Amino acid sequence: MTTSPHAYGKTGIWLIGARGSVATTATVGLAAISAGLAEATGCVTEQEHFGGVALPNFADFVVGGHDISDVCMAKRAEALVESGMLPLHLVESVRPQLVEADQRVRPGYNPAQKSESQAEVARRLAKDILDFKDSNRLERVIVLDVASTEAPVQPIAEFTDAHLLLTALEDPARSVLPPSSVSAYAAALAGSPYVCFTPSTAFNVPALRELAARHHVPTAGQDGKTGQTWLRSVLAPAFAARGLRVLSWAGTNLLGGGDGATLADPQAVSGKLQSKNRGLQELTGGAVTPLHIDNVQDLGETKVAWDHVNVEGFLGSRLTLQTTWSAYDSMLAAPMVLDLSRLMALAHAAGEEGHVGALGFFFKDPWGSDEHSFANQTHNLLEWAKNASATLGTGTGSLDQQ
Amino acid sequence: MTTSPHAYGKTGIWLIGARGSVATTATVGLAAISAGLAEATGCVTEQEHFGGVALPNFADFVVGGHDISDVCMAKRAEALVESGMLPLHLVESVRPQLVEADQRVRPGYNPAQKSESQAEVARRLAKDILDFKDSNRLERVIVLDVASTEAPVQPIAEFTDAHLLLTALEDPARSVLPPSSVSAYAAALAGSPYVCFTPSTAFNVPALRELAARHHVPTAGQDGKTGQTWLRSVLAPAFAARGLRVLSWAGTNLLGGGDGATLADPQAVSGKLQSKNRGLQELTGGAVTPLHIDNVQDLGETKVAWDHVNVEGFLGSRLTLQTTWSAYDSMLAAPMVLDLSRLMALAHAAGEEGHVGALGFFFKDPWGSDEHSFANQTHNLLEWAKNASATLGTGTGSLDQQ
Amino acid sequence: MTTSPHAYGKTGIWLIGARGSVATTATVGLAAISAGLAEATGCVTEQEHFGGVALPNFADFVVGGHDISDVCMAKRAEALVESGMLPLHLVESVRPQLVEADQRVRPGYNPAQKSESQAEVARRLAKDILDFKDSNRLERVIVLDVASTEAPVQPIAEFTDAHLLLTALEDPARSVLPPSSVSAYAAALAGSPYVCFTPSTAFNVPALRELAARHHVPTAGQDGKTGQTWLRSVLAPAFAARGLRVLSWAGTNLLGGGDGATLADPQAVSGKLQSKNRGLQELTGGAVTPLHIDNVQDLGETKVAWDHVNVEGFLGSRLTLQTTWSAYDSMLAAPMVLDLSRLMALAHAAGEEGHVGALGFFFKDPWGSDEHSFANQTHNLLEWAKNASATLGTGTGSLDQQ
Amino acid sequence: MTTSPHAYGKTGIWLIGARGSVATTATVGLAAISAGLAEATGCVTEQEHFGGVALPNFADFVVGGHDISDVCMAKRAEALVESGMLPLHLVESVRPQLVEADQRVRPGYNPAQKSESQAEVARRLAKDILDFKDSNRLERVIVLDVASTEAPVQPIAEFTDAHLLLTALEDPARSVLPPSSVSAYAAALAGSPYVCFTPSTAFNVPALRELAARHHVPTAGQDGKTGQTWLRSVLAPAFAARGLRVLSWAGTNLLGGGDGATLADPQAVSGKLQSKNRGLQELTGGAVTPLHIDNVQDLGETKVAWDHVNVEGFLGSRLTLQTTWSAYDSMLAAPMVLDLSRLMALAHAAGEEGHVGALGFFFKDPWGSDEHSFANQTHNLLEWAKNASATLGTGTGSLDQQ
Ligand SMILES: NC(=O)c1ccc[n+]([C@@H]2O[C@H](COP(=O)([O-])OP(=O)(O)OC[C@H]3O[C@@H](n4cnc5c(N)ncnc54)[C@H](O)[C@@H]3O)[C@@H](O)[C@H]2O)c1
Ligand SMILES: NC(=O)c1ccc[n+]([C@@H]2O[C@H](COP(=O)([O-])OP(=O)(O)OC[C@H]3O[C@@H](n4cnc5c(N)ncnc54)[C@H](O)[C@@H]3O)[C@@H](O)[C@H]2O)c1
Ligand SMILES: NC(=O)c1ccc[n+]([C@@H]2O[C@H](COP(=O)([O-])OP(=O)(O)OC[C@H]3O[C@@H](n4cnc5c(N)ncnc54)[C@H](O)[C@@H]3O)[C@@H](O)[C@H]2O)c1
Ligand SMILES: NC(=O)c1ccc[n+]([C@@H]2O[C@H](COP(=O)([O-])OP(=O)(O)OC[C@H]3O[C@@H](n4cnc5c(N)ncnc54)[C@H](O)[C@@H]3O)[C@@H](O)[C@H]2O)c1
Ligand code: NA
Ligand code: NA
């Protein structure tokens, strides 16, 4: 494991959606890796060429979070064992750590049960984060949104006027922001770096971004690029580098689990579909890109994605590429959650503020960057991480950075 | 089309295997592009970011070559129309240019009919190239081997001792080199840049490379990376960049046409299989990589390749990727032949000698480079091309470079 | 080719949608087979075990039809050559027959241009068919609907009350039936056997079926089972015979051409999706079966279909089967159109009336049968054909049957 | 579960290769189904239309067998749990039955350790079977070969002359038969019905079949048709029924586990490849059928098979079908082992002798039948089973049949 020359102290990981599949898997994995029971396969930051980058050790992380579900992490982990995704022995070995982490989970913002103003909610959520920081003596807390995908929202006047927005937020009769945005705001209020791993609205509200900017935290997003979209961001630039012209790129996703159930809702899925297609459109210069997501519960935690690419080559000839991807979705997401926690700790320590574009590597719809090519993103990520590391002090610890 | 600030004059393309599928397709395409009948889709050097690179114009190329077949290019092109690969109207439009090019084809080296010494053969082949250069007033001639794949050969003492080799070559009773190596040597004798688009032995004979070095020509190879292998060189580094561990990568190729028939021979196919697997072994750090090539004549000129990749991810979980590639093989190779002709003209004009590693972009088994990642190769190629261009004079023409 | 002991005389094929892709391909093929230029590959009735079945010869068919397009069959055929589907030389060889057939095409029923009552339209269409029969001295005319897929319609009171329906049909101010139903009615009025190769409404109107029954014609439908659905009707019963339980069967279709453009309309596609899914639901006992059809025009006349089948086996284990089907859609439909013309001539000669369930072999949504298993349908078809043949006189010709 | 009107009493299942993957899985399954812990999904004989067929109940079977491995069934089952194939809870629940069954396993014939004559070996093996029968008070014992695939053997004079063979078998210095044939002979000596689930030589020795015939036992084989070959026997007849002509059918198998390791040996695999291809050759009338089996140990117990089918349709057009099959191989084989045990008990009770062709349903290379079409085999199996049942007495029990 990377040992860092920079003294990070202890770092908190605050998961919005802490009892979900991705969050539980990340927590199991973190405990297993810290205990030396598993290697950090799938963690980008564990690769050799990240050797010179100053990052917190896995063992120095503490997990907590928000959720609106009553099913505790240990129960969720058992269900993931049942589905064949998590190995039983590993979950058994880290059960104490799971139980501990779950005791740090606080009730999230459930708009169905709302009575306070959204500003009060945000302050309550921020207080949860700060309490977590204090009681665990953490240098900083990285907040990551891994909650259920929300439906996209219609923009209103408040979204572009910070003053109007503030007023509306204080009004207990109104609910102008979707939950993801309230949580993102809470992170800013708590002075925490914030990562949006979902396609939900979050900071895609200009006025909210303006409010958040006052808290000088780094942010990264959006929507983890784990499977099919990742593959597309690898392949599409390669076709272009060969001078081949993608005419159409049609795709289908089959998935079960909690995410599958959520995305069965046509409202919720529309945000995901947009997020998935945006990069491909850019990388292909506007090919025909029909895309579907189907909820197929008998697949359990497995996601299967099929792509059919029709390409024009020399003298108008055609070539086709088909890909079939089959993976446990959360197993791809969880190591990224750990990578992002480490890299956001670095960003924070290095004094970054606002969207960290170089973390676009991890996202379908990168905040602060227009780069969708995975090869270029790979290059940019490492450059950024090395530069950020170089700005850190080494001896005196991360306290100086705060 | 790129217009070059450097005065290249006219450049020759000398194709060993000039009446084959790849050669005929490249010749049809060159004529069609030069006549404005088709775009140069699939040509790497036609992309925007090659704008600043000094390259010959397509219209300034003249085609000739060696072959041992009596079926002329026009007849071959008709067969390729029949198979559905080439569009009829295009072949009809460029028939005069095809007939002309075919009149410049000279008998290649057919070991079955041998009577002279191999040194005499090489001198005869070199003279064909120089005659072609003189009678067409060419500044330089790029020699490209697109002949049938040969079986690998057992190394003998002559392969590592230039003196021994020279003696053997002059002995009419001996045939120490395979035809590809004799042709490669002829290119050197003629002072021509040489490209090996096949997996044949060619310059993989140290003593021959030593002899060739005396003629100060640039060389590039080996075995065009057009389809399945290209895809692997795109995907394997991307898995690595994600920290995912490829356990096995199994593949099958189905192909018909002349190449399919040649590779039905277990001897000939063994060279191809080695060439295809070498890069993958390196990129995956030694995964299990069974690979097959089957001759399926009813597929005509189409190549179909299936890959199954088994990958270890987070906490020992597995993910699989399958790819199915279907393409007219020669349609992928032909634009590369044109690209390589342009870039080798640049290499020659810039005074390069020996293996040009940066052209590894185009090859399964790159000469002069260990880099197999397509993204890195893409970067290296452009850098090299820009630097080489920068060394060229612009006003006085390429004559100065000779 | 089958020579029939029964004297059929000449038989008419009347294609509704005569200038479409399926109709043009069938007409090209009929001419080519009759002229001995092509074998009847893909024709079920040409197989050895149909040897004893009495069927008209291909050479004794005459083609005519309705369409609302002005693009003649020869032009359509040229476009199909351009798309790579039809061989140029074949189309050139049968151009005279194509031109002749197109001269027998009459304007179809275009509701956009309506002024007469639907009853008048039906009588006009029936008169076209009878004129065609008389002027070509045909024993009988088989009417086949291969027109664009229509959107499904909402049932109204007239659909279940023959008297109400007749009244409405005579009213020039009303248009109660979709065009496919008007055409189907016209076939009945003309005393013609009728085949519905599309998922359009046609005879799915009980009152209309009642009216048609008065004309004692055989009918067959519905929606040609050519590709993905056919494959499913082969595979699903086989899984069942193994005691394996299909949990989900997810599918995607990519297609271009005229049919692709039509089905891009969410209304039109809904009928097709229902028709495609009905059999699968029955064969699997209610598996999860998400299904999509995407219009991807760059695929031209090719249809690509991907299926992912998730199956429960022994002790709750899972197995998956994926299939990818790629074919020129009309090339699968056209020989079925010829088969159906022959078999409906047999049905008519044998005195069949109403839905001929044994022809369910050819259809996604069989009329007059609940059997969806292709193996069983194969068996039933041959049995029926043999029995029907046995009822025919042999010496005196088919005139007796009329 | 089927309750039989015929009194079968208790039936033995004697597994040659009792500690292998297929045998262990069948034993686990039998115990689980008998105990009501699992349904008999994947068992053909559990389907509704087998309702009228008289078969032994699952709970009335007792398992024993031969093996040359020291790893007991319980240990093997644990390894199969580890590989993700068997559910842990199920294996735990039936551990006592596994231990019991394993105690009934006797040392098989290991030619590497041979000292007796092969006739003595056969008598020893037969005695094991009869001891098993007596000590467990079984009405009959069905012997099934599920041992490792052997390499094919060269025929010698003894193979066609029963007298010569008998003499050679008694000679301790000679080993003329492969182990599978010795075991098959032992089954006959013990008066047991015999099933060959592998592609090994077994009864493919005419003189041995002659010797066995003297014991009047029914036999069935050969090589369980569980996955890719099964799929082919479903699809190929369906293409034929459509009048479509298969030009090539190329396939690749990737598998791990014990079977994968065995088949990595080019000798052993050659028998399997022949057995897999024979039916396809017959069903397609001689298409091009390249086929590979690769040992890919990281796939564990999973078998992945890819097929590419190139088909000629109407007017010389082409269509392609690709299939990818992924399954736990033994999970497909095990229920067939149980089905075959039941059906061979029926065959025996009904007095059948020699090859039971109707059981070709279960085999790649059916003994006693040329029928390879799965649909036809499905029909034949049920007919046979009904007829055989009809010959059985109902009241007096199976003792009368012996
Ligand atoms: N590969 C991947 O798994 C992947 C990739 C990209 C994005 N994502 C996204 O990650 C998210 C989580 O996926 P998952 O599979 O873990 O889903 P999941 O359904 O298993 O978990 C979501 C959790 O969020 C909780 N939640 C819902 N609303 C909340 C709220 N307002 N506040 C706090 N918690 C709330 C739910 O109770 C649940 O525990 C989804 O949005 C998904 O789209 C996942
Ligand atoms: N995508 C691709 O098409 C691709 C990719 C990589 C490499 N290649 C290689 O390119 C080569 C050509 O492929 P193709 O499809 O055109 O094959 P082809 O069989 O159509 O053509 C080969 C030609 O070489 C000629 N030839 C054989 N021996 C010769 C000799 N000694 N001297 C001169 N000519 C000779 C033959 O007569 C024939 O005309 C093959 O070696 C192939 O492996 C092709
Ligand atoms: N494999 C297959 O091709 C296949 C399989 C099953 C069903 N079908 C069905 O066959 C039909 C024809 O398919 P296609 O690919 O030939 O489509 P197409 O779009 O090429 O042809 C349809 C033709 O119908 C004509 N038409 C439209 N409305 C009409 C009307 N009211 N009266 C007369 N003609 C009319 C159009 O002008 C056009 O010429 C479609 O409904 C399709 O769904 C095709
Ligand atoms: N779907 C399927 O699994 C499938 C389908 C068709 C055929 N088969 C065949 O079934 C057989 C068993 O497959 P498996 O996966 O269980 O293999 P496995 O390697 O797990 O088991 C084979 C067993 O046979 C034992 N054995 C070897 N030689 C023996 C001998 N001479 N006497 C007694 N025992 C002996 C071995 O010790 C081992 O325990 C193979 O031949 C395989 O080809 C399997
Ligand atoms: Na962006
Ligand atoms: Na029906």
PDB file of C-alpha atoms in Angstrom, chain C residues 248-359:
ATOM      1  CA  SER C 248     -35.873 -13.252 -18.250  1.00  0.00           C
ATOM      2  CA  TRP C 249     -35.453 -12.822 -21.975  1.00  0.00           C
ATOM      3  CA  ALA C 250     -34.380  -9.303 -22.851  1.00  0.00           C
ATOM      4  CA  GLY C 251     -34.058  -8.173 -26.442  1.00  0.00           C
ATOM      5  CA  THR C 252     -33.074  -5.286 -28.621  1.00  0.00           C
ATOM      6  CA  ASN C 253     -33.574  -4.789 -32.353  1.00  0.00           C
ATOM      7  CA  LEU C 254     -31.636  -2.363 -34.492  1.00  0.00           C
ATOM      8  CA  LEU C 255     -32.953  -1.754 -37.973  1.00  0.00           C
ATOM      9  CA  GLY C 256     -32.879   0.774 -40.774  1.00  0.00           C
ATOM     10  CA  GLY C 257     -34.716   0.827 -44.111  1.00  0.00           C
ATOM     11  CA  GLY C 258     -38.389   1.691 -44.582  1.00  0.00           C
ATOM     12  CA  ASP C 259     -39.489  -0.552 -41.737  1.00  0.00           C
ATOM     13  CA  GLY C 260     -36.972   1.102 -39.377  1.00  0.00           C
ATOM     14  CA  ALA C 261     -38.279   4.547 -40.282  1.00  0.00           C
ATOM     15  CA  THR C 262     -41.889   3.457 -39.752  1.00  0.00           C
ATOM     16  CA  LEU C 263     -41.149   1.865 -36.398  1.00  0.00           C
ATOM     17  CA  ALA C 264     -39.349   4.975 -35.159  1.00  0.00           C
ATOM     18  CA  ASP C 265     -42.905   6.176 -34.504  1.00  0.00           C
ATOM     19  CA  PRO C 266     -43.772   5.150 -30.904  1.00  0.00           C
ATOM     20  CA  GLN C 267     -47.381   4.474 -31.968  1.00  0.00           C
ATOM     21  CA  ALA C 268     -46.470   2.162 -34.833  1.00  0.00           C
ATOM     22  CA  VAL C 269     -43.832   0.322 -32.835  1.00  0.00           C
ATOM     23  CA  SER C 270     -46.178  -0.536 -29.984  1.00  0.00           C
ATOM     24  CA  GLY C 271     -48.159  -2.942 -32.177  1.00  0.00           C
ATOM     25  CA  LYS C 272     -44.984  -4.623 -33.346  1.00  0.00           C
ATOM     26  CA  LEU C 273     -43.648  -5.012 -29.802  1.00  0.00           C
ATOM     27  CA  GLN C 274     -46.871  -6.631 -28.630  1.00  0.00           C
ATOM     28  CA  SER C 275     -46.884  -8.989 -31.565  1.00  0.00           C
ATOM     29  CA  LYS C 276     -43.261  -9.958 -30.926  1.00  0.00           C
ATOM     30  CA  ASN C 277     -43.707 -10.569 -27.204  1.00  0.00           C
ATOM     31  CA  ARG C 278     -46.945 -12.506 -27.116  1.00  0.00           C
ATOM     32  CA  GLY C 279     -45.505 -15.862 -28.153  1.00  0.00           C
ATOM     33  CA  LEU C 280     -42.487 -15.561 -25.865  1.00  0.00           C
ATOM     34  CA  GLN C 281     -44.725 -14.873 -22.901  1.00  0.00           C
ATOM     35  CA  GLU C 282     -46.665 -18.015 -23.639  1.00  0.00           C
ATOM     36  CA  LEU C 283     -43.633 -20.192 -24.286  1.00  0.00           C
ATOM     37  CA  THR C 284     -41.862 -19.144 -21.086  1.00  0.00           C
ATOM     38  CA  GLY C 285     -44.866 -19.013 -18.826  1.00  0.00           C
ATOM     39  CA  GLY C 286     -44.471 -15.326 -18.131  1.00  0.00           C
ATOM     40  CA  ALA C 287     -40.776 -14.461 -17.967  1.00  0.00           C
ATOM     41  CA  VAL C 288     -39.555 -10.842 -17.734  1.00  0.00           C
ATOM     42  CA  THR C 289     -39.230  -9.780 -21.373  1.00  0.00           C
ATOM     43  CA  PRO C 290     -38.116  -6.187 -21.977  1.00  0.00           C
ATOM     44  CA  LEU C 291     -37.907  -5.493 -25.700  1.00  0.00           C
ATOM     45  CA  HIS C 292     -36.805  -2.530 -27.827  1.00  0.00           C
ATOM     46  CA  ILE C 293     -36.778  -1.638 -31.502  1.00  0.00           C
ATOM     47  CA  ASP C 294     -34.426   1.173 -32.542  1.00  0.00           C
ATOM     48  CA  ASN C 295     -34.340   2.936 -35.870  1.00  0.00           C
ATOM     49  CA  VAL C 296     -30.678   2.992 -36.922  1.00  0.00           C
ATOM     50  CA  GLN C 297     -30.676   4.151 -40.522  1.00  0.00           C
ATOM     51  CA  ASP C 298     -26.959   3.622 -41.101  1.00  0.00           C
ATOM     52  CA  LEU C 299     -27.620  -0.130 -40.894  1.00  0.00           C
ATOM     53  CA  GLY C 300     -29.485   0.121 -44.197  1.00  0.00           C
ATOM     54  CA  GLU C 301     -31.593  -2.975 -44.867  1.00  0.00           C
ATOM     55  CA  THR C 302     -29.828  -4.993 -42.164  1.00  0.00           C
ATOM     56  CA  LYS C 303     -31.579  -5.973 -38.941  1.00  0.00           C
ATOM     57  CA  VAL C 304     -29.457  -6.773 -35.906  1.00  0.00           C
ATOM     58  CA  ALA C 305     -31.085  -8.361 -32.878  1.00  0.00           C
ATOM     59  CA  TRP C 306     -29.494  -9.144 -29.533  1.00  0.00           C
ATOM     60  CA  ASP C 307     -31.134 -11.360 -26.939  1.00  0.00           C
ATOM     61  CA  HIS C 308     -30.012 -12.106 -23.404  1.00  0.00           C
ATOM     62  CA  VAL C 309     -31.653 -15.091 -21.751  1.00  0.00           C
ATOM     63  CA  ASN C 310     -31.249 -15.738 -18.055  1.00  0.00           C
ATOM     64  CA  VAL C 311     -32.227 -19.266 -17.085  1.00  0.00           C
ATOM     65  CA  GLU C 312     -32.601 -21.102 -13.799  1.00  0.00           C
ATOM     66  CA  GLY C 313     -31.207 -24.599 -13.772  1.00  0.00           C
ATOM     67  CA  PHE C 314     -30.363 -27.318 -11.269  1.00  0.00           C
ATOM     68  CA  LEU C 315     -30.315 -26.286  -7.602  1.00  0.00           C
ATOM     69  CA  GLY C 316     -31.082 -22.677  -8.434  1.00  0.00           C
ATOM     70  CA  SER C 317     -27.988 -22.213 -10.589  1.00  0.00           C
ATOM     71  CA  ARG C 318     -28.048 -19.758 -13.477  1.00  0.00           C
ATOM     72  CA  LEU C 319     -27.058 -20.064 -17.084  1.00  0.00           C
ATOM     73  CA  THR C 320     -27.128 -17.364 -19.706  1.00  0.00           C
ATOM     74  CA  LEU C 321     -27.493 -17.525 -23.432  1.00  0.00           C
ATOM     75  CA  GLN C 322     -26.888 -14.541 -25.654  1.00  0.00           C
ATOM     76  CA  THR C 323     -27.741 -14.481 -29.335  1.00  0.00           C
ATOM     77  CA  THR C 324     -26.863 -11.922 -31.980  1.00  0.00           C
ATOM     78  CA  TRP C 325     -28.742 -12.160 -35.242  1.00  0.00           C
ATOM     79  CA  SER C 326     -27.744 -10.130 -38.270  1.00  0.00           C
ATOM     80  CA  ALA C 327     -29.626 -10.410 -41.553  1.00  0.00           C
ATOM     81  CA  TYR C 328     -31.191  -8.539 -44.415  1.00  0.00           C
ATOM     82  CA  ASP C 329     -34.710  -8.538 -43.114  1.00  0.00           C
ATOM     83  CA  SER C 330     -36.524  -8.604 -46.432  1.00  0.00           C
ATOM     84  CA  MET C 331     -34.402 -11.520 -47.590  1.00  0.00           C
ATOM     85  CA  LEU C 332     -36.014 -13.570 -44.846  1.00  0.00           C
ATOM     86  CA  ALA C 333     -39.508 -12.282 -45.510  1.00  0.00           C
ATOM     87  CA  ALA C 334     -39.568 -12.629 -49.310  1.00  0.00           C
ATOM     88  CA  PRO C 335     -39.315 -16.416 -49.559  1.00  0.00           C
ATOM     89  CA  MET C 336     -42.069 -16.679 -46.941  1.00  0.00           C
ATOM     90  CA  VAL C 337     -44.269 -14.486 -49.104  1.00  0.00           C
ATOM     91  CA  LEU C 338     -43.740 -16.981 -51.921  1.00  0.00           C
ATOM     92  CA  ASP C 339     -44.348 -19.954 -49.628  1.00  0.00           C
ATOM     93  CA  LEU C 340     -47.547 -18.374 -48.335  1.00  0.00           C
ATOM     94  CA  SER C 341     -48.766 -17.680 -51.853  1.00  0.00           C
ATOM     95  CA  ARG C 342     -48.326 -21.338 -52.741  1.00  0.00           C
ATOM     96  CA  LEU C 343     -49.838 -22.658 -49.530  1.00  0.00           C
ATOM     97  CA  MET C 344     -52.825 -20.305 -49.649  1.00  0.00           C
ATOM     98  CA  ALA C 345     -53.475 -21.436 -53.202  1.00  0.00           C
ATOM     99  CA  LEU C 346     -53.534 -24.958 -51.796  1.00  0.00           C
ATOM    100  CA  ALA C 347     -55.825 -23.912 -48.920  1.00  0.00           C
ATOM    101  CA  HIS C 348     -58.202 -22.256 -51.361  1.00  0.00           C
ATOM    102  CA  ALA C 349     -58.149 -25.170 -53.762  1.00  0.00           C
ATOM    103  CA  ALA C 350     -58.845 -27.500 -50.839  1.00  0.00           C
ATOM    104  CA  GLY C 351     -61.854 -25.412 -49.835  1.00  0.00           C
ATOM    105  CA  GLU C 352     -60.511 -24.037 -46.544  1.00  0.00           C
ATOM    106  CA  GLU C 353     -62.311 -21.072 -45.003  1.00  0.00           C
ATOM    107  CA  GLY C 354     -61.356 -18.725 -42.175  1.00  0.00           C
ATOM    108  CA  HIS C 355     -58.100 -18.788 -40.251  1.00  0.00           C
ATOM    109  CA  VAL C 356     -55.757 -21.577 -41.324  1.00  0.00           C
ATOM    110  CA  GLY C 357     -54.035 -22.244 -38.005  1.00  0.00           C
ATOM    111  CA  ALA C 358     -51.461 -24.583 -39.500  1.00  0.00           C
ATOM    112  CA  LEU C 359     -49.867 -21.595 -41.254  1.00  0.00           C
TER     113      LEU C 359
END
